[in-house]
Structures are given as structure tokens and as C-alpha cells.
mmCIF file with all atom_site columns, C-alpha atoms and ligand atoms in Angstrom:
data_model
loop_
_atom_site.group_PDB
_atom_site.id
_atom_site.type_symbol
_atom_site.label_atom_id
_atom_site.label_alt_id
_atom_site.label_comp_id
_atom_site.label_asym_id
_atom_site.label_entity_id
_atom_site.label_seq_id
_atom_site.pdbx_PDB_ins_code
_atom_site.Cartn_x
_atom_site.Cartn_y
_atom_site.Cartn_z
_atom_site.occupancy
_atom_site.B_iso_or_equiv
_atom_site.pdbx_formal_charge
_atom_site.auth_seq_id
_atom_site.auth_comp_id
_atom_site.auth_asym_id
_atom_site.auth_atom_id
_atom_site.pdbx_PDB_model_num
ATOM   1   C CA  . MET S 1 1   ? 0.000   0.000  0.000  1.00 0.00 ? 1   MET S CA  1
ATOM   2   C CA  . LEU S 1 2   ? 1.376   3.433  -0.948 1.00 0.00 ? 2   LEU S CA  1
ATOM   3   C CA  . GLY S 1 3   ? 1.933   5.779  2.010  1.00 0.00 ? 3   GLY S CA  1
ATOM   4   C CA  . TYR S 1 4   ? 1.461   2.879  4.454  1.00 0.00 ? 4   TYR S CA  1
ATOM   5   C CA  . SER S 1 5   ? 1.150   4.074  8.067  1.00 0.00 ? 5   SER S CA  1
ATOM   6   C CA  . GLU S 1 6   ? 2.287   1.851  10.938 1.00 0.00 ? 6   GLU S CA  1
ATOM   7   C CA  . ALA S 1 7   ? 0.251   3.918  13.450 1.00 0.00 ? 7   ALA S CA  1
ATOM   8   C CA  . CYS S 1 8   ? -2.865  3.424  11.346 1.00 0.00 ? 8   CYS S CA  1
ATOM   9   C CA  . GLU S 1 9   ? -2.265  -0.309 11.269 1.00 0.00 ? 9   GLU S CA  1
ATOM   10  C CA  . ARG S 1 10  ? -1.984  -0.408 15.071 1.00 0.00 ? 10  ARG S CA  1
ATOM   11  C CA  . ASN S 1 11  ? -5.106  1.651  15.816 1.00 0.00 ? 11  ASN S CA  1
ATOM   12  C CA  . LYS S 1 12  ? -7.530  0.439  13.118 1.00 0.00 ? 12  LYS S CA  1
ATOM   13  C CA  . ALA S 1 13  ? -8.953  -2.541 15.023 1.00 0.00 ? 13  ALA S CA  1
ATOM   14  C CA  . VAL S 1 14  ? -9.680  -0.643 18.246 1.00 0.00 ? 14  VAL S CA  1
ATOM   15  C CA  . ILE S 1 15  ? -11.277 2.226  16.320 1.00 0.00 ? 15  ILE S CA  1
ATOM   16  C CA  . LEU S 1 16  ? -13.405 -0.168 14.263 1.00 0.00 ? 16  LEU S CA  1
ATOM   17  C CA  . GLN S 1 17  ? -14.645 -1.794 17.462 1.00 0.00 ? 17  GLN S CA  1
ATOM   18  C CA  . GLN S 1 18  ? -16.056 1.604  18.545 1.00 0.00 ? 18  GLN S CA  1
ATOM   19  C CA  . LEU S 1 19  ? -17.373 2.546  15.088 1.00 0.00 ? 19  LEU S CA  1
ATOM   20  C CA  . GLN S 1 20  ? -19.331 -0.706 14.801 1.00 0.00 ? 20  GLN S CA  1
ATOM   21  C CA  . THR S 1 21  ? -21.524 0.525  17.658 1.00 0.00 ? 21  THR S CA  1
ATOM   22  C CA  . LEU S 1 22  ? -21.378 4.271  17.026 1.00 0.00 ? 22  LEU S CA  1
ATOM   23  C CA  . LEU S 1 23  ? -22.199 4.072  13.300 1.00 0.00 ? 23  LEU S CA  1
ATOM   24  C CA  . SER S 1 24  ? -24.634 1.144  13.417 1.00 0.00 ? 24  SER S CA  1
ATOM   25  C CA  . GLY S 1 25  ? -27.573 3.390  12.504 1.00 0.00 ? 25  GLY S CA  1
ATOM   26  C CA  . HIS S 1 26  ? -25.729 5.630  10.048 1.00 0.00 ? 26  HIS S CA  1
ATOM   27  C CA  . LYS S 1 27  ? -25.756 5.629  6.249  1.00 0.00 ? 27  LYS S CA  1
ATOM   28  C CA  . ARG S 1 28  ? -23.182 8.048  4.820  1.00 0.00 ? 28  ARG S CA  1
ATOM   29  C CA  . VAL S 1 29  ? -19.848 8.877  6.428  1.00 0.00 ? 29  VAL S CA  1
ATOM   30  C CA  . LEU S 1 30  ? -17.567 11.687 5.312  1.00 0.00 ? 30  LEU S CA  1
ATOM   31  C CA  . GLU S 1 31  ? -13.918 11.088 6.196  1.00 0.00 ? 31  GLU S CA  1
ATOM   32  C CA  . ILE S 1 32  ? -11.547 14.067 6.352  1.00 0.00 ? 32  ILE S CA  1
ATOM   33  C CA  . GLY S 1 33  ? -7.827  13.499 5.738  1.00 0.00 ? 33  GLY S CA  1
ATOM   34  C CA  . SER S 1 34  ? -8.063  9.838  4.711  1.00 0.00 ? 34  SER S CA  1
ATOM   35  C CA  . GLY S 1 35  ? -4.292  9.656  4.141  1.00 0.00 ? 35  GLY S CA  1
ATOM   36  C CA  . SER S 1 36  ? -3.353  6.334  2.560  1.00 0.00 ? 36  SER S CA  1
ATOM   37  C CA  . GLY S 1 37  ? -6.950  5.115  2.851  1.00 0.00 ? 37  GLY S CA  1
ATOM   38  C CA  . GLN S 1 38  ? -5.941  2.361  5.278  1.00 0.00 ? 38  GLN S CA  1
ATOM   39  C CA  . HIS S 1 39  ? -8.822  3.162  7.618  1.00 0.00 ? 39  HIS S CA  1
ATOM   40  C CA  . ALA S 1 40  ? -11.374 3.386  4.791  1.00 0.00 ? 40  ALA S CA  1
ATOM   41  C CA  . CYS S 1 41  ? -10.202 0.081  3.267  1.00 0.00 ? 41  CYS S CA  1
ATOM   42  C CA  . PHE S 1 42  ? -10.292 -1.698 6.631  1.00 0.00 ? 42  PHE S CA  1
ATOM   43  C CA  . PHE S 1 43  ? -13.522 -0.205 7.996  1.00 0.00 ? 43  PHE S CA  1
ATOM   44  C CA  . ALA S 1 44  ? -15.755 -0.178 4.917  1.00 0.00 ? 44  ALA S CA  1
ATOM   45  C CA  . PRO S 1 45  ? -16.090 -3.970 4.362  1.00 0.00 ? 45  PRO S CA  1
ATOM   46  C CA  . GLN S 1 46  ? -16.939 -4.381 8.054  1.00 0.00 ? 46  GLN S CA  1
ATOM   47  C CA  . LEU S 1 47  ? -19.463 -1.523 8.007  1.00 0.00 ? 47  LEU S CA  1
ATOM   48  C CA  . GLY S 1 48  ? -21.257 -2.788 4.925  1.00 0.00 ? 48  GLY S CA  1
ATOM   49  C CA  . HIS S 1 49  ? -24.528 -0.980 5.757  1.00 0.00 ? 49  HIS S CA  1
ATOM   50  C CA  . LEU S 1 50  ? -22.980 2.441  5.077  1.00 0.00 ? 50  LEU S CA  1
ATOM   51  C CA  . ARG S 1 51  ? -21.248 4.338  2.297  1.00 0.00 ? 51  ARG S CA  1
ATOM   52  C CA  . TRP S 1 52  ? -17.811 5.758  3.127  1.00 0.00 ? 52  TRP S CA  1
ATOM   53  C CA  . GLN S 1 53  ? -16.671 8.986  1.445  1.00 0.00 ? 53  GLN S CA  1
ATOM   54  C CA  . PRO S 1 54  ? -12.881 9.375  1.652  1.00 0.00 ? 54  PRO S CA  1
ATOM   55  C CA  . THR S 1 55  ? -11.255 12.771 1.070  1.00 0.00 ? 55  THR S CA  1
ATOM   56  C CA  . GLU S 1 56  ? -7.737  14.173 1.028  1.00 0.00 ? 56  GLU S CA  1
ATOM   57  C CA  . MET S 1 57  ? -5.773  17.283 0.185  1.00 0.00 ? 57  MET S CA  1
ATOM   58  C CA  . GLU S 1 58  ? -5.366  17.665 -3.598 1.00 0.00 ? 58  GLU S CA  1
ATOM   59  C CA  . GLN S 1 59  ? -1.636  16.803 -3.568 1.00 0.00 ? 59  GLN S CA  1
ATOM   60  C CA  . MET S 1 60  ? -2.219  13.566 -1.591 1.00 0.00 ? 60  MET S CA  1
ATOM   61  C CA  . LEU S 1 61  ? -5.199  12.412 -3.639 1.00 0.00 ? 61  LEU S CA  1
ATOM   62  C CA  . PRO S 1 62  ? -3.302  10.265 -6.211 1.00 0.00 ? 62  PRO S CA  1
ATOM   63  C CA  . VAL S 1 63  ? -1.898  8.011  -3.449 1.00 0.00 ? 63  VAL S CA  1
ATOM   64  C CA  . LEU S 1 64  ? -5.317  7.618  -1.844 1.00 0.00 ? 64  LEU S CA  1
ATOM   65  C CA  . GLN S 1 65  ? -6.991  6.914  -5.185 1.00 0.00 ? 65  GLN S CA  1
ATOM   66  C CA  . ALA S 1 66  ? -4.376  4.321  -6.159 1.00 0.00 ? 66  ALA S CA  1
ATOM   67  C CA  . ASN S 1 67  ? -4.817  2.480  -2.835 1.00 0.00 ? 67  ASN S CA  1
ATOM   68  C CA  . LEU S 1 68  ? -8.603  2.573  -3.050 1.00 0.00 ? 68  LEU S CA  1
ATOM   69  C CA  . GLN S 1 69  ? -8.446  1.127  -6.547 1.00 0.00 ? 69  GLN S CA  1
ATOM   70  C CA  . GLN S 1 70  ? -6.328  -1.780 -5.329 1.00 0.00 ? 70  GLN S CA  1
ATOM   71  C CA  . TYR S 1 71  ? -7.642  -2.397 -1.803 1.00 0.00 ? 71  TYR S CA  1
ATOM   72  C CA  . GLY S 1 72  ? -11.034 -0.607 -1.761 1.00 0.00 ? 72  GLY S CA  1
ATOM   73  C CA  . ASN S 1 73  ? -14.533 -1.967 -1.335 1.00 0.00 ? 73  ASN S CA  1
ATOM   74  C CA  . ASP S 1 74  ? -17.743 -1.290 -3.249 1.00 0.00 ? 74  ASP S CA  1
ATOM   75  C CA  . ASN S 1 75  ? -19.216 0.800  -0.396 1.00 0.00 ? 75  ASN S CA  1
ATOM   76  C CA  . ILE S 1 76  ? -16.336 3.296  -0.665 1.00 0.00 ? 76  ILE S CA  1
ATOM   77  C CA  . ALA S 1 77  ? -17.185 6.293  -2.863 1.00 0.00 ? 77  ALA S CA  1
ATOM   78  C CA  . PRO S 1 78  ? -14.498 7.661  -5.200 1.00 0.00 ? 78  PRO S CA  1
ATOM   79  C CA  . ALA S 1 79  ? -12.107 9.846  -3.175 1.00 0.00 ? 79  ALA S CA  1
ATOM   80  C CA  . ILE S 1 80  ? -12.438 13.601 -3.562 1.00 0.00 ? 80  ILE S CA  1
ATOM   81  C CA  . ALA S 1 81  ? -10.200 16.569 -2.782 1.00 0.00 ? 81  ALA S CA  1
ATOM   82  C CA  . LEU S 1 82  ? -11.002 18.380 0.456  1.00 0.00 ? 82  LEU S CA  1
ATOM   83  C CA  . ASP S 1 83  ? -8.900  20.920 2.324  1.00 0.00 ? 83  ASP S CA  1
ATOM   84  C CA  . MET S 1 84  ? -10.506 22.063 5.592  1.00 0.00 ? 84  MET S CA  1
ATOM   85  C CA  . MET S 1 85  ? -9.117  25.541 4.908  1.00 0.00 ? 85  MET S CA  1
ATOM   86  C CA  . GLN S 1 86  ? -10.950 25.843 1.565  1.00 0.00 ? 86  GLN S CA  1
ATOM   87  C CA  . SER S 1 87  ? -14.654 26.311 1.030  1.00 0.00 ? 87  SER S CA  1
ATOM   88  C CA  . GLN S 1 88  ? -16.296 22.990 0.095  1.00 0.00 ? 88  GLN S CA  1
ATOM   89  C CA  . SER S 1 89  ? -19.824 21.859 -0.658 1.00 0.00 ? 89  SER S CA  1
ATOM   90  C CA  . PHE S 1 90  ? -21.527 18.514 -1.325 1.00 0.00 ? 90  PHE S CA  1
ATOM   91  C CA  . GLU S 1 91  ? -24.657 17.645 -3.296 1.00 0.00 ? 91  GLU S CA  1
ATOM   92  C CA  . SER S 1 92  ? -26.162 15.783 -0.356 1.00 0.00 ? 92  SER S CA  1
ATOM   93  C CA  . ARG S 1 93  ? -25.401 15.788 3.339  1.00 0.00 ? 93  ARG S CA  1
ATOM   94  C CA  . PHE S 1 94  ? -23.718 13.099 5.423  1.00 0.00 ? 94  PHE S CA  1
ATOM   95  C CA  . ASP S 1 95  ? -25.013 11.689 8.702  1.00 0.00 ? 95  ASP S CA  1
ATOM   96  C CA  . ALA S 1 96  ? -21.541 11.176 10.183 1.00 0.00 ? 96  ALA S CA  1
ATOM   97  C CA  . LEU S 1 97  ? -18.079 12.698 9.883  1.00 0.00 ? 97  LEU S CA  1
ATOM   98  C CA  . TYR S 1 98  ? -14.931 10.783 10.849 1.00 0.00 ? 98  TYR S CA  1
ATOM   99  C CA  . THR S 1 99  ? -11.417 12.147 11.048 1.00 0.00 ? 99  THR S CA  1
ATOM   100 C CA  . ALA S 1 100 ? -8.319  10.519 12.534 1.00 0.00 ? 100 ALA S CA  1
ATOM   101 C CA  . ASN S 1 101 ? -4.982  12.079 13.379 1.00 0.00 ? 101 ASN S CA  1
ATOM   102 C CA  . THR S 1 102 ? -5.608  15.203 11.357 1.00 0.00 ? 102 THR S CA  1
ATOM   103 C CA  . LEU S 1 103 ? -6.454  18.105 13.694 1.00 0.00 ? 103 LEU S CA  1
ATOM   104 C CA  . HIS S 1 104 ? -2.945  18.203 15.211 1.00 0.00 ? 104 HIS S CA  1
ATOM   105 C CA  . ILE S 1 105 ? -1.377  18.145 11.724 1.00 0.00 ? 105 ILE S CA  1
ATOM   106 C CA  . MET S 1 106 ? -3.296  20.892 9.917  1.00 0.00 ? 106 MET S CA  1
ATOM   107 C CA  . PRO S 1 107 ? -2.920  24.578 10.921 1.00 0.00 ? 107 PRO S CA  1
ATOM   108 C CA  . TRP S 1 108 ? -5.354  25.784 13.588 1.00 0.00 ? 108 TRP S CA  1
ATOM   109 C CA  . GLN S 1 109 ? -6.972  28.118 11.012 1.00 0.00 ? 109 GLN S CA  1
ATOM   110 C CA  . ALA S 1 110 ? -7.852  25.009 8.983  1.00 0.00 ? 110 ALA S CA  1
ATOM   111 C CA  . VAL S 1 111 ? -9.409  23.385 12.048 1.00 0.00 ? 111 VAL S CA  1
ATOM   112 C CA  . GLU S 1 112 ? -11.453 26.556 12.613 1.00 0.00 ? 112 GLU S CA  1
ATOM   113 C CA  . ALA S 1 113 ? -12.490 26.854 8.959  1.00 0.00 ? 113 ALA S CA  1
ATOM   114 C CA  . GLY S 1 114 ? -13.405 23.154 8.768  1.00 0.00 ? 114 GLY S CA  1
ATOM   115 C CA  . PHE S 1 115 ? -15.553 23.149 11.912 1.00 0.00 ? 115 PHE S CA  1
ATOM   116 C CA  . ALA S 1 116 ? -17.359 26.270 10.691 1.00 0.00 ? 116 ALA S CA  1
ATOM   117 C CA  . GLN S 1 117 ? -18.235 24.482 7.435  1.00 0.00 ? 117 GLN S CA  1
ATOM   118 C CA  . MET S 1 118 ? -19.340 21.185 8.954  1.00 0.00 ? 118 MET S CA  1
ATOM   119 C CA  . PRO S 1 119 ? -22.995 22.167 9.529  1.00 0.00 ? 119 PRO S CA  1
ATOM   120 C CA  . GLY S 1 120 ? -23.245 22.640 5.750  1.00 0.00 ? 120 GLY S CA  1
ATOM   121 C CA  . TRP S 1 121 ? -21.866 19.154 5.109  1.00 0.00 ? 121 TRP S CA  1
ATOM   122 C CA  . LEU S 1 122 ? -23.956 17.287 7.684  1.00 0.00 ? 122 LEU S CA  1
ATOM   123 C CA  . GLN S 1 123 ? -27.578 16.512 8.459  1.00 0.00 ? 123 GLN S CA  1
ATOM   124 C CA  . PRO S 1 124 ? -29.031 17.633 11.787 1.00 0.00 ? 124 PRO S CA  1
ATOM   125 C CA  . GLY S 1 125 ? -28.287 14.920 14.349 1.00 0.00 ? 125 GLY S CA  1
ATOM   126 C CA  . ALA S 1 126 ? -25.099 13.835 12.519 1.00 0.00 ? 126 ALA S CA  1
ATOM   127 C CA  . LEU S 1 127 ? -22.294 12.339 14.588 1.00 0.00 ? 127 LEU S CA  1
ATOM   128 C CA  . LEU S 1 128 ? -18.808 13.902 14.531 1.00 0.00 ? 128 LEU S CA  1
ATOM   129 C CA  . VAL S 1 129 ? -16.056 11.416 15.440 1.00 0.00 ? 129 VAL S CA  1
ATOM   130 C CA  . VAL S 1 130 ? -12.519 12.735 16.009 1.00 0.00 ? 130 VAL S CA  1
ATOM   131 C CA  . TYR S 1 131 ? -9.645  10.361 16.825 1.00 0.00 ? 131 TYR S CA  1
ATOM   132 C CA  . GLY S 1 132 ? -6.243  11.513 18.040 1.00 0.00 ? 132 GLY S CA  1
ATOM   133 C CA  . PRO S 1 133 ? -4.292  12.938 20.982 1.00 0.00 ? 133 PRO S CA  1
ATOM   134 C CA  . VAL S 1 134 ? -5.550  16.033 22.842 1.00 0.00 ? 134 VAL S CA  1
ATOM   135 C CA  . LYS S 1 135 ? -4.528  18.186 25.818 1.00 0.00 ? 135 LYS S CA  1
ATOM   136 C CA  . TYR S 1 136 ? -6.930  19.153 28.604 1.00 0.00 ? 136 TYR S CA  1
ATOM   137 C CA  . ASN S 1 137 ? -6.761  22.755 29.867 1.00 0.00 ? 137 ASN S CA  1
ATOM   138 C CA  . GLY S 1 138 ? -3.318  23.038 28.277 1.00 0.00 ? 138 GLY S CA  1
ATOM   139 C CA  . LYS S 1 139 ? -1.974  19.915 29.997 1.00 0.00 ? 139 LYS S CA  1
ATOM   140 C CA  . PHE S 1 140 ? -0.730  16.862 28.113 1.00 0.00 ? 140 PHE S CA  1
ATOM   141 C CA  . THR S 1 141 ? -2.138  13.536 29.229 1.00 0.00 ? 141 THR S CA  1
ATOM   142 C CA  . THR S 1 142 ? 1.334   11.956 29.123 1.00 0.00 ? 142 THR S CA  1
ATOM   143 C CA  . ALA S 1 143 ? 4.999   12.915 28.708 1.00 0.00 ? 143 ALA S CA  1
ATOM   144 C CA  . SER S 1 144 ? 5.046   11.044 25.393 1.00 0.00 ? 144 SER S CA  1
ATOM   145 C CA  . ASN S 1 145 ? 2.233   13.254 24.034 1.00 0.00 ? 145 ASN S CA  1
ATOM   146 C CA  . ALA S 1 146 ? 4.237   16.339 25.137 1.00 0.00 ? 146 ALA S CA  1
ATOM   147 C CA  . ARG S 1 147 ? 7.257   15.006 23.217 1.00 0.00 ? 147 ARG S CA  1
ATOM   148 C CA  . PHE S 1 148 ? 5.040   14.272 20.219 1.00 0.00 ? 148 PHE S CA  1
ATOM   149 C CA  . ASP S 1 149 ? 3.795   17.897 20.317 1.00 0.00 ? 149 ASP S CA  1
ATOM   150 C CA  . LEU S 1 150 ? 7.395   19.190 20.278 1.00 0.00 ? 150 LEU S CA  1
ATOM   151 C CA  . TRP S 1 151 ? 8.257   16.880 17.384 1.00 0.00 ? 151 TRP S CA  1
ATOM   152 C CA  . LEU S 1 152 ? 5.179   18.073 15.442 1.00 0.00 ? 152 LEU S CA  1
ATOM   153 C CA  . LYS S 1 153 ? 6.075   21.742 15.994 1.00 0.00 ? 153 LYS S CA  1
ATOM   154 C CA  . GLN S 1 154 ? 9.681   21.197 14.893 1.00 0.00 ? 154 GLN S CA  1
ATOM   155 C CA  . ARG S 1 155 ? 8.332   19.690 11.679 1.00 0.00 ? 155 ARG S CA  1
ATOM   156 C CA  . ASP S 1 156 ? 5.760   22.451 11.175 1.00 0.00 ? 156 ASP S CA  1
ATOM   157 C CA  . PRO S 1 157 ? 5.214   25.232 13.755 1.00 0.00 ? 157 PRO S CA  1
ATOM   158 C CA  . ARG S 1 158 ? 1.541   25.383 12.726 1.00 0.00 ? 158 ARG S CA  1
ATOM   159 C CA  . SER S 1 159 ? 0.943   21.787 13.905 1.00 0.00 ? 159 SER S CA  1
ATOM   160 C CA  . GLY S 1 160 ? 0.440   20.756 17.521 1.00 0.00 ? 160 GLY S CA  1
ATOM   161 C CA  . VAL S 1 161 ? -1.679  18.646 19.854 1.00 0.00 ? 161 VAL S CA  1
ATOM   162 C CA  . ARG S 1 162 ? -4.932  20.594 20.326 1.00 0.00 ? 162 ARG S CA  1
ATOM   163 C CA  . ASP S 1 163 ? -6.725  21.515 23.515 1.00 0.00 ? 163 ASP S CA  1
ATOM   164 C CA  . PHE S 1 164 ? -9.951  19.592 23.985 1.00 0.00 ? 164 PHE S CA  1
ATOM   165 C CA  . GLU S 1 165 ? -11.545 22.799 25.325 1.00 0.00 ? 165 GLU S CA  1
ATOM   166 C CA  . ALA S 1 166 ? -10.637 24.733 22.161 1.00 0.00 ? 166 ALA S CA  1
ATOM   167 C CA  . LEU S 1 167 ? -12.082 21.977 19.959 1.00 0.00 ? 167 LEU S CA  1
ATOM   168 C CA  . ASP S 1 168 ? -15.218 21.824 22.071 1.00 0.00 ? 168 ASP S CA  1
ATOM   169 C CA  . ARG S 1 169 ? -15.614 25.608 21.788 1.00 0.00 ? 169 ARG S CA  1
ATOM   170 C CA  . LEU S 1 170 ? -15.358 25.422 17.974 1.00 0.00 ? 170 LEU S CA  1
ATOM   171 C CA  . ALA S 1 171 ? -17.786 22.516 17.919 1.00 0.00 ? 171 ALA S CA  1
ATOM   172 C CA  . ALA S 1 172 ? -20.284 24.407 20.104 1.00 0.00 ? 172 ALA S CA  1
ATOM   173 C CA  . GLU S 1 173 ? -19.984 27.523 17.901 1.00 0.00 ? 173 GLU S CA  1
ATOM   174 C CA  . ALA S 1 174 ? -20.771 25.327 14.882 1.00 0.00 ? 174 ALA S CA  1
ATOM   175 C CA  . GLY S 1 175 ? -23.888 23.950 16.585 1.00 0.00 ? 175 GLY S CA  1
ATOM   176 C CA  . PHE S 1 176 ? -22.602 20.610 17.935 1.00 0.00 ? 176 PHE S CA  1
ATOM   177 C CA  . GLU S 1 177 ? -23.207 19.273 21.408 1.00 0.00 ? 177 GLU S CA  1
ATOM   178 C CA  . PHE S 1 178 ? -20.553 17.213 23.115 1.00 0.00 ? 178 PHE S CA  1
ATOM   179 C CA  . VAL S 1 179 ? -21.471 13.536 23.511 1.00 0.00 ? 179 VAL S CA  1
ATOM   180 C CA  . GLU S 1 180 ? -18.513 11.543 24.836 1.00 0.00 ? 180 GLU S CA  1
ATOM   181 C CA  . ASP S 1 181 ? -14.738 11.320 25.246 1.00 0.00 ? 181 ASP S CA  1
ATOM   182 C CA  . ILE S 1 182 ? -13.551 7.713  24.935 1.00 0.00 ? 182 ILE S CA  1
ATOM   183 C CA  . SER S 1 183 ? -9.982  6.952  26.036 1.00 0.00 ? 183 SER S CA  1
ATOM   184 C CA  . MET S 1 184 ? -8.200  4.813  23.482 1.00 0.00 ? 184 MET S CA  1
ATOM   185 C CA  . PRO S 1 185 ? -4.865  2.940  23.567 1.00 0.00 ? 185 PRO S CA  1
ATOM   186 C CA  . ALA S 1 186 ? -1.575  4.807  23.092 1.00 0.00 ? 186 ALA S CA  1
ATOM   187 C CA  . ASN S 1 187 ? -2.796  8.042  24.744 1.00 0.00 ? 187 ASN S CA  1
ATOM   188 C CA  . ASN S 1 188 ? -5.396  8.843  22.101 1.00 0.00 ? 188 ASN S CA  1
ATOM   189 C CA  . GLN S 1 189 ? -9.015  9.896  22.459 1.00 0.00 ? 189 GLN S CA  1
ATOM   190 C CA  . LEU S 1 190 ? -12.146 9.262  20.438 1.00 0.00 ? 190 LEU S CA  1
ATOM   191 C CA  . LEU S 1 191 ? -14.163 12.471 20.764 1.00 0.00 ? 191 LEU S CA  1
ATOM   192 C CA  . LEU S 1 192 ? -17.837 12.526 19.839 1.00 0.00 ? 192 LEU S CA  1
ATOM   193 C CA  . TRP S 1 193 ? -20.155 15.448 19.144 1.00 0.00 ? 193 TRP S CA  1
ATOM   194 C CA  . ARG S 1 194 ? -23.651 15.521 17.674 1.00 0.00 ? 194 ARG S CA  1
ATOM   195 C CA  . LEU S 1 195 ? -24.969 18.278 15.400 1.00 0.00 ? 195 LEU S CA  1
ATOM   196 C CA  . LYS S 1 196 ? -28.119 19.739 16.946 1.00 0.00 ? 196 LYS S CA  1
HETATM 197 C C1  . SAM J 2 .   ? -1.219  11.936 10.101 1.00 0.00 ? 1   SAM J C1  1
HETATM 198 S S1  . SAM J 2 .   ? -2.135  11.931 8.633  1.00 0.00 ? 1   SAM J S1  1
HETATM 199 C C2  . SAM J 2 .   ? -3.525  10.938 9.099  1.00 0.00 ? 1   SAM J C2  1
HETATM 200 C C3  . SAM J 2 .   ? -4.059  10.139 7.954  1.00 0.00 ? 1   SAM J C3  1
HETATM 201 C C4  . SAM J 2 .   ? -5.125  9.127  8.320  1.00 0.00 ? 1   SAM J C4  1
HETATM 202 N N1  . SAM J 2 .   ? -6.362  9.766  8.715  1.00 0.00 ? 1   SAM J N1  1
HETATM 203 C C5  . SAM J 2 .   ? -4.643  8.213  9.399  1.00 0.00 ? 1   SAM J C5  1
HETATM 204 O O1  . SAM J 2 .   ? -5.216  8.195  10.489 1.00 0.00 ? 1   SAM J O1  1
HETATM 205 O O2  . SAM J 2 .   ? -3.669  7.488  9.140  1.00 0.00 ? 1   SAM J O2  1
HETATM 206 C C6  . SAM J 2 .   ? -2.818  13.572 8.566  1.00 0.00 ? 1   SAM J C6  1
HETATM 207 C C7  . SAM J 2 .   ? -3.628  13.840 7.328  1.00 0.00 ? 1   SAM J C7  1
HETATM 208 O O3  . SAM J 2 .   ? -4.244  15.120 7.429  1.00 0.00 ? 1   SAM J O3  1
HETATM 209 C C8  . SAM J 2 .   ? -4.302  15.665 6.131  1.00 0.00 ? 1   SAM J C8  1
HETATM 210 N N2  . SAM J 2 .   ? -4.456  17.123 6.190  1.00 0.00 ? 1   SAM J N2  1
HETATM 211 C C9  . SAM J 2 .   ? -3.514  18.033 6.518  1.00 0.00 ? 1   SAM J C9  1
HETATM 212 N N3  . SAM J 2 .   ? -4.006  19.269 6.405  1.00 0.00 ? 1   SAM J N3  1
HETATM 213 C C10 . SAM J 2 .   ? -5.295  19.149 6.001  1.00 0.00 ? 1   SAM J C10 1
HETATM 214 C C11 . SAM J 2 .   ? -6.316  20.080 5.688  1.00 0.00 ? 1   SAM J C11 1
HETATM 215 N N4  . SAM J 2 .   ? -6.120  21.398 5.753  1.00 0.00 ? 1   SAM J N4  1
HETATM 216 N N5  . SAM J 2 .   ? -7.510  19.591 5.299  1.00 0.00 ? 1   SAM J N5  1
HETATM 217 C C12 . SAM J 2 .   ? -7.730  18.266 5.216  1.00 0.00 ? 1   SAM J C12 1
HETATM 218 N N6  . SAM J 2 .   ? -6.792  17.331 5.495  1.00 0.00 ? 1   SAM J N6  1
HETATM 219 C C13 . SAM J 2 .   ? -5.581  17.769 5.876  1.00 0.00 ? 1   SAM J C13 1
HETATM 220 C C14 . SAM J 2 .   ? -2.971  15.254 5.511  1.00 0.00 ? 1   SAM J C14 1
HETATM 221 O O4  . SAM J 2 .   ? -2.985  15.339 4.107  1.00 0.00 ? 1   SAM J O4  1
HETATM 222 C C15 . SAM J 2 .   ? -2.786  13.844 6.056  1.00 0.00 ? 1   SAM J C15 1
HETATM 223 O O5  . SAM J 2 .   ? -3.257  12.857 5.194  1.00 0.00 ? 1   SAM J O5  1
#
């Protein structure tokens, strides 16, 4: 698989276990920042009742498309370009949005712009599922997450582990209500909000 991610390989089973319950009544899932498509290719066959819409930044799209062609499933829609920073619209709305390990990579302005657009992408009542590391009130959950934050910022000063409170504020401003914070292995969280 092009752009294979070891982290993705390690976390996919535990995330799927949660999604099987969380998305049992859902039909159309929009994924932001699908990367190599490893999650989409692993989840979709085991969530056969729904249609999975992968997306990526324009420059990463060829890798994602090539992997989907080789390892995809028939309930995965063709991948499309989506940058949270850019204005985006869809012909019909999704009832869930999933994103993994993206909000600490993209610039904060992209996180803000993306959250502000989400109500236009989703149906009322849609579930927002965010996987990744977060801080709480500015404090890292572990020393390894603090080191990861430093490493991210050395790579790109605009990246960094986000504060849960800042994400929750953006979500509330966009019309979401917080549902649950599920602790996952390797100091990650699965954060859930529902669009009112
Ligand atoms: C660490 S990778 C995670 C990929 C995949 N979701 C996973 O869990 O393996 C971060 C992804 O975020 C995407 N990304 C970065 N900035 C973005 C933006 N402004 N809008 C959408 N996606 C973005 C990158 O292209 C990259 O694929």
C-alpha cells in the first residue's frame, strides 16, 4: 500500500470496534484526511450498511486513489479533494463525519475553517467522530504526548496537539453538542459530538 502508516495499522482494530456501535444506525460517512486510505479500506467492508466517502488534500489524492483502486470496497465512494481551509460543498449531506490524526497536523486556522463548514456538510443529528491525541486545559495527558507535540512543531510550527476545550468551543460555535470522550490505547481519544 502506498503511504502505508504503521500507526494506522496499530489503531484500526480498536477504532473499528467503537465505530461498529457508534455508526450502526448511520448511512453516509464523510472522512476528512483519509491519508493512505488504510482506515477506509479496513472499515468499509466491516461496516457494509454504510457508504464511506474518503477525502484528502489535492496533492495527496493520487496516493489515496491508487490504494482505493487496489484495496477498496464497493461501499467506498471515489475519493475527492477536500482541504478544511478551503470552502467545500456537497450535493447531499452526510449523517456522520470521521477524522483521525488530522487536527494536530493541519494549521489551527484550517481546524477553525473546517468546523465552521461542517454544519453545511452534515444533516441535523449527525455524529462527529474525532480520533487523536488532545490536551486538557493546556496539559498533556502523558509525557510522550508532550514530546510528540514538540516533534510536530519542529516539523511544522503550525501543527500541535490541540486543547480539547478549544475543539469543544469550535464545535459548540458550529452547533454541535458534546457527547462523549472515549480513552483509546496509546494516549489517544475518540471524541464525539452531535450536530443539533
Ligand atoms: C497523520 S495523517 C492521518 C491520515 C489518516 N487519517 C490516518 O489516520 O492514518 C494527517 C492527514 O491530514 C491531512 N491534512 C492536513 N491538512 C489538512 C487540511 N487542511 N484539510 C484536510 N486534510 C488535511 C494530511 O494530508 C494527512 O493525510
